[in-house]
Structure formats: C-alpha cells, structure tokens
C-alpha cells in the first residue's frame, strides 16, 4: 500500500489471522435474537421461489424519481451500484440480520449499515432505550449526562484514549484529529496510505504516491506531524496488516516524534471490544471512532493521550465544534450497543460465524473453478476474485471486478445482500444465525457454479 510521503507495505497473506473459538454456533442469548431466530427459520424457505418472484420494479421507479431530486439519486455514491451495475435497491425496513426492500424482497444482510449494526438491526433493547430518551427531547445543544456515560465506556475500552471528543461522523472525527495533530506538533505534513479511507475531506482524498515500499521517513525528516491509517483496511476490501508491520510503524513514528493515528471508525469495537489496537497490541497516540459507538445513529469521535487532547477547545487553542455533537439519541444508542457487546462470548461467536461464512464461500468458489482469496477477523471479512495474496491496494485491484458484479447480482436474487463493491469489507452481527450462514453458503454455491 503506497503512502503519500513514503510508501509502506500493508497486508497479510491469505487466509488472514483468525481468532478461533470452540464456542457453539448459537448466538449469545437475548430476547430479540431468540424471537428473530425462529422467524428467520420460518421465512428461509424455497430460494427458487424467491428468485422466480424477484423484482425491483418499485425500487426502479423510486430511484428514477430520486435522480431528479438528489445527485445520482443517492446521498452516498456506493449506494448507486455503479461498481456492480444493475438497479439500485430502495430499502423499506431492517430487523436483526435481515433487510426488506420496497418490492417486498427479503435479504440476509452482510453490510450492516456499513458497520454500525454489530448487534443486529433495530435491536429491541436499543429501540426501547431510544423511545424513552426521545421523551426528553432529541437534541439539547448543551451538555447531557449521557455524554459522560459513553465517554467513560470508550475511555475504559480503547487503550489509547484518555480523553475523547464526540462529533457527528467519521469524516468529522478524521478532520478534527488531523487539525489536532498539526496543532500539537507544529508540523504540517501527514502521511496517509493509498487504499485507506478517512472520509471525504479534501486532505484525505489526495491519491498517495507509489514506489518502493519502505518503513522509513527519509523524504521529510522532522516535518511529519502524523501517520494515519486504518489498522485493518476496510475501504479497499478486507486487508489486515502483515505481522510486524504495525509494530515497526509504531517504533518508527516514535523515533521521529511523529504521532501515530489509527482510524478505527470501522474497526473500533468490531475486532475486539478495545478495537484493532487491543487486538494487535499496538497503542497509537490518537484514534478516530464512529459507526458502532452510535448504535446506528450518526456519530463520530476522536481521542487519545491527555496531553494531546488538552489542545482541543475550550481546554486549548485547537478549535472544533458541532451543533449536534454528543446528542442524547446517539449517546443512548451507543451506550446500549456497547453494553450488549461487552457480554461474554460475543466476539467468539462473531469469529465462529464469520470464519465459517468466508471459508464456505472460498470453498464453493474453488469447487466452481474460480480464483479467490479472503479472510476475516471476528465480525469483519472480505474476499477477492484473484489468486492473491492481497497485501495492499495494488494487489486488490487485480481482482476480477466483472466477476464480482455478476456474483453480487446473483446473490441478490438468492436473497443475500453483500456490499455493492469488490472493494468494501463485509460485516456480520450477533443477530446472524447458523441458518443465515448456511443459507448464504448454499446460495453462493449455486451462483458461483453459474458464473
């Protein structure tokens, strides 16, 4: 993976490192997961009948209308299905591990709202807590006690975070942490990596340069404020780090008095309760978070060492503000999501179902004669239609994207919703059942034989 100032390789040979668990395939118990499991088993019948009745007519009509109202018909580009072709889907409702579109089609979901739905969509406990919170108001524009509660939970969980600032999105979190790194170090230059995504702010959309991979900072000694990266890349597909890479990067940044920033918007609370930094045992100086800590509501956060965070206004001179930051609804959803996640056995369960899913798809693809590689860590996964190994974004780009597009469309017709791009990670949740996983593998077997 190429870096903006000095290229640094990132990746792990496939299949990736997996944390194995002897735990049962049944998910951790909760009232909502038990009731939904029964409903899924009842609904999961006659895939052939589902395909015969599959239509996206209402989605097509709604999307055509949307294109007259919003650029490209969407509010985030990937939703337009440009990478996979065909008709974008307009969804109507979600529950547990399933989604329903406005045409009445049902899907097993492996997008999870792009990561937040780790305990399942529309969780009963979270919805009940939100209903109570809304009785008090949706936004105060002032401090609320819930901010303290979620802040304490985040600080106690994430090794690098001694103080935290809540914002409204992952992009805001990365913008804030970039400004903070420059303010604290008095330097301007930032190293980012090609293939890592840190939101849509201009500084992070610059294409990184390529060249010989190196773990040094020879071009700009004493000028680098920070190095920022996804510790496990999720926005180029699923690309974990090579063994030793994060350790070397931590050592080199310390030697150069450069801050190390982990963008854990995607990996935070997903690879472990303490995020990727707990999983790999590497503590950065600063961390960005999002997705899961809002329980499905808009949220972001950045945090780190106390001496750095005390630069943030009003404690220090680095200004950053937000009207809806720390709003009571996002705080409530985040608190109840993290409470559920902390229960024993949850991450072992995610590892069990996710590794079973990925291995099932890989085996099915190989039986059908397709080149494929893939891997997972707990509830995050990915696969590429290429022999591999995938070490960095340049390797990922060798994937057969046309084949993935056909696979994606075929799986939709079989009632399975993957991310509509070869270059996006997938996600499982505590609501996914063994029936979901088996049905997905069976659908993949069928589709892959037809490609």
Coordinates of N, CA and C in Angstrom, one line a residue, residues 10 75 90-91 108 163 171 182 283 435:
X10 N 1.3 -2.9 3.4 CA 0.3 -3.2 4.4 C -0.4 -4.4 3.9
X75 N -27.4 9.7 -1.6 CA -26.7 10.6 -0.7 C -25.3 10.1 -0.3
X90 N -34.0 0.2 -3.1 CA -34.5 1.1 -2.2 C -35.1 0.3 -1.0
X91 N -34.6 0.4 0.1 CA -35.0 -0.4 1.3 C -36.1 0.2 2.1
X108 N -30.6 -11.5 3.5 CA -29.7 -11.7 4.6 C -28.6 -10.6 4.4
X163 N -8.8 10.8 26.8 CA -9.9 11.8 26.7 C -10.5 11.7 25.3
X171 N -16.0 11.2 9.2 CA -15.3 12.2 8.4 C -14.9 13.4 9.4
X182 N -1.6 18.5 13.8 CA -0.8 19.7 13.3 C -0.7 20.7 14.4
X283 N -0.6 0.4 20.6 CA -1.3 1.6 21.0 C -0.8 2.9 20.3
X435 N -28.5 -20.6 10.6 CA -29.3 -20.8 9.4 C -29.0 -19.7 8.3

